[in-house]
Coordinates of C-alpha atoms and ligand atoms in Angstrom, one line a residue:
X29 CA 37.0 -7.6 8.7
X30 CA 35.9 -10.6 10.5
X31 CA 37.4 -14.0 9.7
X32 CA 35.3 -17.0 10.6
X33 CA 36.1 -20.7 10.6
X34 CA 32.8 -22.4 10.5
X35 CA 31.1 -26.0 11.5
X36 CA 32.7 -25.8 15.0
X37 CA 29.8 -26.1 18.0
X38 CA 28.9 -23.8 20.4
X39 CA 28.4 -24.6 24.1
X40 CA 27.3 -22.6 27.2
X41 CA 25.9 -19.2 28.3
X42 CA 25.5 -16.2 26.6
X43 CA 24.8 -13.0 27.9
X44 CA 21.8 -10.7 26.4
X45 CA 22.7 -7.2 26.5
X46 CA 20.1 -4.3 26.9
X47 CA 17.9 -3.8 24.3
X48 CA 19.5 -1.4 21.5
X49 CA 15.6 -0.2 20.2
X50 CA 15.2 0.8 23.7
X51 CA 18.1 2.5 24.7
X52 CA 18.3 4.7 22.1
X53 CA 15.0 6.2 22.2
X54 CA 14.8 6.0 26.2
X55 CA 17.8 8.3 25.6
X56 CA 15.6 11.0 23.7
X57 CA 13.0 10.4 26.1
X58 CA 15.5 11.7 28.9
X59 CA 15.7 15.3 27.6
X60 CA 11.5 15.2 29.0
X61 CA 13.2 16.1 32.3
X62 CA 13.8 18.8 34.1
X63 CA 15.9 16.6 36.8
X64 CA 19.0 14.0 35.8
X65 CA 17.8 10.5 35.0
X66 CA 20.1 6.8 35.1
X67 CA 19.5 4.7 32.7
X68 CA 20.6 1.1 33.5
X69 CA 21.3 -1.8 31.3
X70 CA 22.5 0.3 28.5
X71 CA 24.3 -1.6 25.9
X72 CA 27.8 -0.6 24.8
X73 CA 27.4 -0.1 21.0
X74 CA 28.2 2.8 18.1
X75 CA 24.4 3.5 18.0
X76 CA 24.0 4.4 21.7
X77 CA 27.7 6.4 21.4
X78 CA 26.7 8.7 18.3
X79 CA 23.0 9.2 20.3
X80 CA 25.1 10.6 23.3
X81 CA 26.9 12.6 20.9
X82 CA 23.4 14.2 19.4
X83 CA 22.4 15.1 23.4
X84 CA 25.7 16.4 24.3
X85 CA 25.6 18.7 20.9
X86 CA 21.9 19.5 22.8
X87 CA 23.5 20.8 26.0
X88 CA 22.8 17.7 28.4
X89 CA 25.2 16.4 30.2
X90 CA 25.9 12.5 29.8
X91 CA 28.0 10.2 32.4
X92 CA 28.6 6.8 31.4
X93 CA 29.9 4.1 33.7
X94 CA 29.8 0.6 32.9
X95 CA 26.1 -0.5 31.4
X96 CA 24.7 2.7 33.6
X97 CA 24.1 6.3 32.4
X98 CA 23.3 9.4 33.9
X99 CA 21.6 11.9 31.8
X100 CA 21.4 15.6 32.7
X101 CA 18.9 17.5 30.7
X102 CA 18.0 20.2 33.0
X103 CA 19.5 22.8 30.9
X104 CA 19.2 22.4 27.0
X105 CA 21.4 24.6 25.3
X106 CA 19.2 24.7 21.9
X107 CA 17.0 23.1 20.0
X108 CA 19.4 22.3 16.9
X109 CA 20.0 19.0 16.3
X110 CA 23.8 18.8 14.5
X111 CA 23.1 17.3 10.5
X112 CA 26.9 15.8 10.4
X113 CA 25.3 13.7 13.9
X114 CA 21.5 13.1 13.0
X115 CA 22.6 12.2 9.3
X116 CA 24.6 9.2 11.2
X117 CA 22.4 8.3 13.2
X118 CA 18.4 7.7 12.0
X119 CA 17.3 7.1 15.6
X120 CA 18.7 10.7 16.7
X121 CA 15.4 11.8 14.9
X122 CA 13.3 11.0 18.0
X123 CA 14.6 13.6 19.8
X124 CA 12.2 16.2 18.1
X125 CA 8.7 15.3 20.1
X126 CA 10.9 15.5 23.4
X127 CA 12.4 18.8 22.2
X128 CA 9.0 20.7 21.0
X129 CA 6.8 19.8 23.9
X130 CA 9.8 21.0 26.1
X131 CA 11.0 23.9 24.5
X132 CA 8.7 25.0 22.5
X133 CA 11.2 24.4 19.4
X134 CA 12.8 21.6 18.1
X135 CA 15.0 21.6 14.6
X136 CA 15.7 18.4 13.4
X137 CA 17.7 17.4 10.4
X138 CA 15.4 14.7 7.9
X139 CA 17.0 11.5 9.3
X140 CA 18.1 10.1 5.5
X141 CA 17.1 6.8 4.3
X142 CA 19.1 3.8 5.0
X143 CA 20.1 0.7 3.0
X144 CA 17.1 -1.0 4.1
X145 CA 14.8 1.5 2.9
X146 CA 13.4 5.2 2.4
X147 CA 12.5 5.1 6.1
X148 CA 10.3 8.4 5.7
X149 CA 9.2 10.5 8.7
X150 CA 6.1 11.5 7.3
X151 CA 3.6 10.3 10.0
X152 CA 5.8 11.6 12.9
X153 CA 5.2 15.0 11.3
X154 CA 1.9 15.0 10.3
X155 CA 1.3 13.7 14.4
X156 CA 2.8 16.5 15.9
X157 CA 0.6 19.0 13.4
X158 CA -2.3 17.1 14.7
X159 CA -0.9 18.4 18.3
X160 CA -0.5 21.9 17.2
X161 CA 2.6 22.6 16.0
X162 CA 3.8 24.0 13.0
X163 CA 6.1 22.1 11.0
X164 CA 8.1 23.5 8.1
X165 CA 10.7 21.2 6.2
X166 CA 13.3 23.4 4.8
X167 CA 16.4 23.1 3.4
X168 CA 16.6 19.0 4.9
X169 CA 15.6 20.6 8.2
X170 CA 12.3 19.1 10.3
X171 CA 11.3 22.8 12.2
X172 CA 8.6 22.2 14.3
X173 CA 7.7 24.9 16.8
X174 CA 4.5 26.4 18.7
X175 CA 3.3 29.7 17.0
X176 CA 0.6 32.1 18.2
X177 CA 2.0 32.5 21.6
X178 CA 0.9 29.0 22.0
X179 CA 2.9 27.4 25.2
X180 CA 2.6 23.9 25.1
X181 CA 0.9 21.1 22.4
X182 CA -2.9 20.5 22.8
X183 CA -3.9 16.8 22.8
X184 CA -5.8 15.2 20.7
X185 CA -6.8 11.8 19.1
X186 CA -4.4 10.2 15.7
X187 CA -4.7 7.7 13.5
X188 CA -1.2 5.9 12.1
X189 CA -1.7 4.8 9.1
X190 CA 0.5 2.3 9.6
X191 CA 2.0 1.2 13.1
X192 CA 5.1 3.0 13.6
X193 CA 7.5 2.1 15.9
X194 CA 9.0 5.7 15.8
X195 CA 5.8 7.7 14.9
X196 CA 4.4 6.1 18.1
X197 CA 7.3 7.0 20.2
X198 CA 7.9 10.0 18.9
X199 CA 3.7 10.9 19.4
X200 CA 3.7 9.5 22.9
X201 CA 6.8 11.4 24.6
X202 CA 5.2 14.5 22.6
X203 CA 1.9 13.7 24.7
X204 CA 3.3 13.5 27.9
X205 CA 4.0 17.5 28.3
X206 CA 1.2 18.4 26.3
X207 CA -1.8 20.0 27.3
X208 CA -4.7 17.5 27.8
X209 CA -5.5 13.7 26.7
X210 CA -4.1 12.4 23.9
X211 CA -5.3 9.1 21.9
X212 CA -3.0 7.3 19.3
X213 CA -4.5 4.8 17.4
X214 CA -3.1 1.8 15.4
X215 CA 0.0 2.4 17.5
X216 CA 3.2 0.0 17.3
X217 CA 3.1 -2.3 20.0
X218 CA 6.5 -3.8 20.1
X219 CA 8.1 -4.4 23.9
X220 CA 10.4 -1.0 23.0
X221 CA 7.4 1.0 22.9
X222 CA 5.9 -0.8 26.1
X223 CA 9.9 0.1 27.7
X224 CA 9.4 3.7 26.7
X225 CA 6.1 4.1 28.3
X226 CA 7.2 2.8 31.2
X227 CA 10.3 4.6 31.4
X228 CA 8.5 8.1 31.0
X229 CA 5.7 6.7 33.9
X230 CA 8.3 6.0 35.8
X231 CA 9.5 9.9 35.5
X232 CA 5.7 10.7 36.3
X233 CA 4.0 10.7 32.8
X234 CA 0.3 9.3 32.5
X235 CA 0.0 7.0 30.0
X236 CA -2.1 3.7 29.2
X237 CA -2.3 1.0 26.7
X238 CA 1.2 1.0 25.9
X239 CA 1.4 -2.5 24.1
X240 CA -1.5 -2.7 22.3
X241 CA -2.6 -0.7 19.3
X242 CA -4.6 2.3 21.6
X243 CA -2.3 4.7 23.7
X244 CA -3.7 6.9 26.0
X245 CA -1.6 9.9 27.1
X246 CA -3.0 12.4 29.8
X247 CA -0.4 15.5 29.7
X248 CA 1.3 16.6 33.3
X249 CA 3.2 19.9 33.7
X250 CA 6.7 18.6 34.2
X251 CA 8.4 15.2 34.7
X252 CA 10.7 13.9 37.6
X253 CA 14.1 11.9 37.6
X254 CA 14.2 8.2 37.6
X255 CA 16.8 5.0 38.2
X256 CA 15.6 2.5 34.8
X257 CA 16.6 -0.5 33.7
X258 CA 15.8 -1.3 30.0
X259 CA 14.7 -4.5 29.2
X260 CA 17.1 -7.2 27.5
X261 CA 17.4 -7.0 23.5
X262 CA 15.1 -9.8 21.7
X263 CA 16.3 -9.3 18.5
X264 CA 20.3 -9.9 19.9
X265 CA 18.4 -13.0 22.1
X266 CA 16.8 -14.3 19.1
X267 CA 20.6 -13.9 17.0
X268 CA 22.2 -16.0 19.6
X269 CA 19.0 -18.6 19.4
X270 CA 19.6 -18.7 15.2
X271 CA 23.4 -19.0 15.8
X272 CA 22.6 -22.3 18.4
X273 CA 20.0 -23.5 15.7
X274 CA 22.3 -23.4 13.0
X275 CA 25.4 -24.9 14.4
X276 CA 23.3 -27.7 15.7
X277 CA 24.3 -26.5 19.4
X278 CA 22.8 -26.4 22.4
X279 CA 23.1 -22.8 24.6
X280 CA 21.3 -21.1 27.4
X281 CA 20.0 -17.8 27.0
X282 CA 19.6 -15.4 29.5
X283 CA 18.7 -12.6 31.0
X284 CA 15.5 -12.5 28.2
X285 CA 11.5 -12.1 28.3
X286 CA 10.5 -15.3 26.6
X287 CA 7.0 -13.3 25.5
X288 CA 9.1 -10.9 23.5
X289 CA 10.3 -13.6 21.7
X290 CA 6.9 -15.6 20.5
X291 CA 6.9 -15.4 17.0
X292 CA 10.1 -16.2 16.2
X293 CA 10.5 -19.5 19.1
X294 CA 7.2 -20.3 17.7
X295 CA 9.0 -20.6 14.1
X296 CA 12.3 -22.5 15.9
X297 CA 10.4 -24.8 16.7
X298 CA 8.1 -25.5 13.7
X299 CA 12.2 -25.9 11.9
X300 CA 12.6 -28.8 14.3
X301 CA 14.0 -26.9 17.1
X302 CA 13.3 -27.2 21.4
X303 CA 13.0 -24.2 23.2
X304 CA 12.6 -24.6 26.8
X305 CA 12.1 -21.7 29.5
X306 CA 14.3 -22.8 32.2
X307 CA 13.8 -19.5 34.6
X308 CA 11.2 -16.6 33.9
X309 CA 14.3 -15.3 32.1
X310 CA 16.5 -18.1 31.0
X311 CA 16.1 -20.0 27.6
X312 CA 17.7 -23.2 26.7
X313 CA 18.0 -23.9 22.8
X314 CA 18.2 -27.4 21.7
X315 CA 18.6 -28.1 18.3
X316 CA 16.5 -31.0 16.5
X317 CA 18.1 -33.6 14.4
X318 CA 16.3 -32.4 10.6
X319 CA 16.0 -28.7 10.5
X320 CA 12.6 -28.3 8.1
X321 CA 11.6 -25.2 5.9
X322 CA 9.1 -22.7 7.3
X323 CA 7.4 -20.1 5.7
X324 CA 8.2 -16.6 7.5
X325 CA 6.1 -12.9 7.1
X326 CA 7.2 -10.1 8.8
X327 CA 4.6 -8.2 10.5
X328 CA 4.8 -5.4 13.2
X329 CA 4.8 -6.9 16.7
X330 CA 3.5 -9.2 17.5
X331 CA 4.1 -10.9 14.5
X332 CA 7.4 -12.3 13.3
X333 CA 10.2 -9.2 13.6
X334 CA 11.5 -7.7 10.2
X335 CA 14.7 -7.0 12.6
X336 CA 15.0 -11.5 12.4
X337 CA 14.6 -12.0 8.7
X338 CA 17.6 -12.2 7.7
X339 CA 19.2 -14.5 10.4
X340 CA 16.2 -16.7 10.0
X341 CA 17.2 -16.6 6.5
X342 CA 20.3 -17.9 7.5
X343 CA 19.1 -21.1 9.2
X344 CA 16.5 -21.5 6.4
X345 CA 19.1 -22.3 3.4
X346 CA 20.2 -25.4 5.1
X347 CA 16.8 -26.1 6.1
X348 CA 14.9 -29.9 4.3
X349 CA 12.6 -28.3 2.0
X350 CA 11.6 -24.7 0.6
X351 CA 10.8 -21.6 2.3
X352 CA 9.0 -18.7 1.3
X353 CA 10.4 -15.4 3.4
X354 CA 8.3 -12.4 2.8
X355 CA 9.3 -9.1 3.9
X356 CA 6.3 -6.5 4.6
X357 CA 8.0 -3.7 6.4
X358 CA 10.8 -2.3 4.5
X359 CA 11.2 -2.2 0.6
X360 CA 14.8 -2.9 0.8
X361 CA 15.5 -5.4 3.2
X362 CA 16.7 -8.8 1.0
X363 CA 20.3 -7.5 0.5
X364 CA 21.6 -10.4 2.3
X365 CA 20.6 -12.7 -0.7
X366 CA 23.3 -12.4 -2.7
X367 CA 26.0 -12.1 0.1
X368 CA 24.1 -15.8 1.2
X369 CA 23.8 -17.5 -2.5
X370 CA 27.8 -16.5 -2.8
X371 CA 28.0 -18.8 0.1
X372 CA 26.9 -21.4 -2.0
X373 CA 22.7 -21.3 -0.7
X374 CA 19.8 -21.3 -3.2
X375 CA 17.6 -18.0 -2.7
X376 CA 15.7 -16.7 -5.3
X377 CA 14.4 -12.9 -4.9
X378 CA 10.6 -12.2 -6.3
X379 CA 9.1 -8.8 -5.4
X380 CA 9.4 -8.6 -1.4
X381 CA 9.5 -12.6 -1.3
X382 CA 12.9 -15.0 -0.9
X383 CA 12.1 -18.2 -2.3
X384 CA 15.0 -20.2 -0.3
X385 CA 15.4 -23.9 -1.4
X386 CA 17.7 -25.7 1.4
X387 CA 20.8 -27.3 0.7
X388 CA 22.9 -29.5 2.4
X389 CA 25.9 -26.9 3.4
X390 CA 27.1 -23.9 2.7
X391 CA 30.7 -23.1 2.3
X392 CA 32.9 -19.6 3.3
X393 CA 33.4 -17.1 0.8
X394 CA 34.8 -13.9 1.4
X395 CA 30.8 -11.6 1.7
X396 CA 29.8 -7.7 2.3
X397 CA 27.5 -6.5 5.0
X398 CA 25.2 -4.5 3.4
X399 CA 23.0 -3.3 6.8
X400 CA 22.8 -4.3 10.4
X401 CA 21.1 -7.5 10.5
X402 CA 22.4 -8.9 7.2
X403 CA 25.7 -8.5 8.7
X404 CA 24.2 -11.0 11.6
X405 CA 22.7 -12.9 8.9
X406 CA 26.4 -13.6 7.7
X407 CA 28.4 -14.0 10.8
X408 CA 26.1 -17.2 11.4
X409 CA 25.9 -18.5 8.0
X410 CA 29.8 -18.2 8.5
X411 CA 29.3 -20.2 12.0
X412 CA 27.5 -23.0 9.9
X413 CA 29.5 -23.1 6.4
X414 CA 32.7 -25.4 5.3
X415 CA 35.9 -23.5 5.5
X416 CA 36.4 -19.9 6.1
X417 CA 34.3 -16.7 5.5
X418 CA 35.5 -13.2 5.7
X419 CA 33.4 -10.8 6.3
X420 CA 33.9 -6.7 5.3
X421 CA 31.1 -4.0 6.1
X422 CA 32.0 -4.8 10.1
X423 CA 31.0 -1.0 11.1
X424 CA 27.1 -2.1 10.7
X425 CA 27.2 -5.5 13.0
X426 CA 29.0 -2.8 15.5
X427 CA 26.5 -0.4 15.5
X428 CA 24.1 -2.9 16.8
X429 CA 25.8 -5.7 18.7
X430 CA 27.8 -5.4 21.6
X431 CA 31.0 -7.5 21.4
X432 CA 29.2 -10.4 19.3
X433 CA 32.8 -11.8 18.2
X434 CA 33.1 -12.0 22.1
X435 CA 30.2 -13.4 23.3
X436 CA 30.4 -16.3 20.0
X437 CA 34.5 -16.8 21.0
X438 CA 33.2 -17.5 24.5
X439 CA 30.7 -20.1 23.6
X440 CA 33.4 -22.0 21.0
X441 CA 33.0 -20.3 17.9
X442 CA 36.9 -19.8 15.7
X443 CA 36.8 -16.2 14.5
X444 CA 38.6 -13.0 14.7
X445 CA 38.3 -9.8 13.7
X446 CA 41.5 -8.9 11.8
X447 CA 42.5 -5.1 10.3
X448 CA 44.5 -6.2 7.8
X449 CA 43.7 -7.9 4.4
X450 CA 44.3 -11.5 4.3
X451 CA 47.8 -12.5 2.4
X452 CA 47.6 -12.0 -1.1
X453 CA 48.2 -16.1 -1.6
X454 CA 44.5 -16.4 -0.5
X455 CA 45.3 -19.1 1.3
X456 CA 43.0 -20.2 4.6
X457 CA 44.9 -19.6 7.6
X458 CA 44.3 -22.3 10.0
X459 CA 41.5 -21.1 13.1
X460 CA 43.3 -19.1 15.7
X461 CA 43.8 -21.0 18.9
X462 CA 42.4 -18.6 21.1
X463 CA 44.4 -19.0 24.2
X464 CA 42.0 -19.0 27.3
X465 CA 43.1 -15.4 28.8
X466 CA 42.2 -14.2 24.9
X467 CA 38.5 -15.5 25.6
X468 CA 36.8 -12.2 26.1
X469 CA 34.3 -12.3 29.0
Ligands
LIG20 C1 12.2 0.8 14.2 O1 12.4 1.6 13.1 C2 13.5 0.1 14.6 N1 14.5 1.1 14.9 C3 13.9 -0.8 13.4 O2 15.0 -1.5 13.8 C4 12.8 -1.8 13.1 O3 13.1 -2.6 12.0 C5 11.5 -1.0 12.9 O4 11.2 -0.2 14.0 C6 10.3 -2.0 12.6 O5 10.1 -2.8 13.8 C7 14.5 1.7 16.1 O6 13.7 1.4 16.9 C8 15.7 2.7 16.3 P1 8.8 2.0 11.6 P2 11.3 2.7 12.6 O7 8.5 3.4 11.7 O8 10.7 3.3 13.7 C9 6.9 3.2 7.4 C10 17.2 -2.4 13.6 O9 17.7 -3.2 12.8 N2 6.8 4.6 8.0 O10 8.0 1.0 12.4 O11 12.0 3.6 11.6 C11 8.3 2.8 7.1 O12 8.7 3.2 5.8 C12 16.3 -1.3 13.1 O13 17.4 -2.4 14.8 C13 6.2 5.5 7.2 O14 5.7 5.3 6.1 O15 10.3 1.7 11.8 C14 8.3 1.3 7.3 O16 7.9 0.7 6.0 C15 16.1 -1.4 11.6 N3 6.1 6.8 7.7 C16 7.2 1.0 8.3 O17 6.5 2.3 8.5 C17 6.7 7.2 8.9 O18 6.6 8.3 9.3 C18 7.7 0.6 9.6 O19 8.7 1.6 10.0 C19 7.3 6.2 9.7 C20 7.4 4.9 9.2

């Protein structure tokens, strides 16, 4: 669990990692090639681990060396995804559009729901029908294959129904070995679909549009190797600008893509906040002296992030004022409430809104991360509260952030991660001293 002693400022630099949503399905979008790929900028976390584990299970052969990989998919063993792996990992679901328009055959376990919600896969199946293959879902088992001695997918035009992230990625590296042109419509347009796209065009694929709601694929044969670097993670960069906001700090951000981050500086600064772009890919965060209420909706891309809801949620309950957060994405995504109100805010839950009425602090409690981003929702309510706040549920705030406790130690924050149970007294034990060598880098 992670101890935190809050109300003490952060100051300096912090460095954005690669871009998780990325990473993970650039990863799937490796096994597309018949040659090895690197992948650079490739953030160290559980997520990107357990996806290696599902391509290793595959056949391909992974080498990992610092932030670079080298993926080897030349020879696929089969086209079984392990359950015990996929059931770990949702993301591992994406490997099934590279798999079928490769091989011909791809078995995927049903990736199961999450905390956050159902997360069905329904529109990445009905998709690859649309491009001719047969799909049966048996026994919690996505088989997709070709039938009638068909040899590869046939393009053709789809509608989403709603924007997918996945259903888009999945669709588009299904298109790029398919036979033909094919058109997705009301596509996800998030900069992780844009970083796919480019990584596959880089390995030869034909695609346009990528980044707004109309993708154009024109299938090729086969697809060559490529050296890629992913683009930095927003949703980490906007974090680290929440976790400045709220401790009234001023920090530098960098390496990010300011235009990936629109919606939610556009908010920061409507709470009283200055973001200025100091380089094309340095931000510097400096906080305003009343933090106000802002009404937040999350929307697909371009529109504010469901992945930021809860951290912004964070900075809103000591916000002047009340804020209505509505969450449009996911059905189950206001977990963090309770964890928050424990910590002493005022958040009242009505359908898929937060009513949040600021107060004037909040104050540690020992809280339970429920999902990924509630757990950053908590680490920087912890940052901002009187006293100490413990945090258990560490294993989801791993899968998604690459040595956060570092990166905050580094710019000034008092917290540790500790395995053992705090003393039964329940007293606070005073903030470690970190000694200087103990700062990580
Ligand atoms: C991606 O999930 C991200 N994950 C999520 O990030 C992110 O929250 C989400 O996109 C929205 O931006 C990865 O990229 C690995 P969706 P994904 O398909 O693709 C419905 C994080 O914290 N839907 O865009 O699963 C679905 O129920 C994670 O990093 C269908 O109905 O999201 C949801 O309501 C959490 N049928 C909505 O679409 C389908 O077939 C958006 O989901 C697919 C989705």
């Amino acid at each position: 669990m992670l101890q935190i002693w809050g109300k003490h400022p952060l100051h300096g630099q912090v460095k954005i990692s690669g871009a998780k949503n990325s990473a993970l399905v650039i990863m799937a979008g490796a096994l597309l090639c018949t040659d090895e790929c690197r992948i650079r900028n490739v953030p160290s976390l559980v997520d990107v681990t357990r996806m290696g584990e599902i391509l290793s299970a595959l056949g391909v052969k992974l080498h990992r060396h610092g932030d670079v990989l080298d993926i080897d998919a030349r020879h696929i063993g089969h086209s079984q995804a392990p359950y015990e792996l996929v059931s770990q990992l949702r993301a591992s679901f994406f490997v099934i559009g590279p798999l079928l328009t490769r091989l011909g055959v791809a078995r995927v376990p049903l990736p199961g729901g999450c905390a956050i919600g159902a997360r069905p896969v329904d529109l990445h199946v009905r998709g690859l029908q649309a491009l001719g293959a047969d799909v049966q879902i048996e026994h919690g088992t996505v088989h997709a294959y070709l039938a009638g001695g068909k040899r590869r997918l046939q393009g053709t035009r789809i509608y989403l129904d709603v924007p997918s992230v996945g259903a888009t990625e999945t669709l588009m590296m299904a298109a790029t070995l398919a036979e033909g042109e094919t058109i997705i419509e009301n596509a996800a347009q998030e900069p992780e679909v844009v970083d796919l796209a480019n990584f596959c065009r880089a390995m030869g694929a034909k695609i346009r549009g990528a980044g707004t709601n109309t993708i154009v694929i024109s299938g090729v044969p086969s697809l060559h190797s490529t050296d890629y670097p992913i683009i930095p993670d927003r949703i980490e960069a906007g974090t680290f600008l929440v976790a400045g906001a709220i401790t009234r700090s001023e920090l530098i951000l960098a390496p990010v893509i300011p235009d990936h981050l629109t919606a939610v500086i556009s908010k920061l600064q409507s709470v009283g906040i200055e973001i200025l772009t100091e380089a094309p890919n340095r931000l510097r965060l400096v906080p305003g002296q009343h933090h106000v209420a802002a009404d937040i909706k999350t929307l697909p891309y371009p529109g504010f992030p469901t992945d930021m809801q809860a951290q912004f949620m964070a900075l809103l309950t000591l916000s002047e004022g009340n804020s209505v957060i509505t969450e449009t994405l996911f059905e189950n995504r206001l977990r963090h409430v309770a964890e928050l109100n424990r910590m002493g805010a005022d958040i009242r839950v009505k359908g898929n809104h937060a009513i949040v009425r600021g107060v004037p602090m909040l104050s540690g409690a020992p809280v339970l991360a429920t999902d990924l981003r509630a757990s950053a929702a908590l680490v920087l309510a912890g940052l901002a509260a009187e006293g100490m706040t413990t945090i258990r549920g560490l294993h989801h705030l791993d899968r998604g952030y690459e040595n956060l406790e570092g990166k905050l130690q580094q710019l000034g924050a008092k917290l540790q991660r500790v395995d053992v149970e705090p003393d039964a007294t329940g007293e606070t034990p005073p903030p470690p001293d970190q000694p200087s060598s103990l700062v990580s880098q």
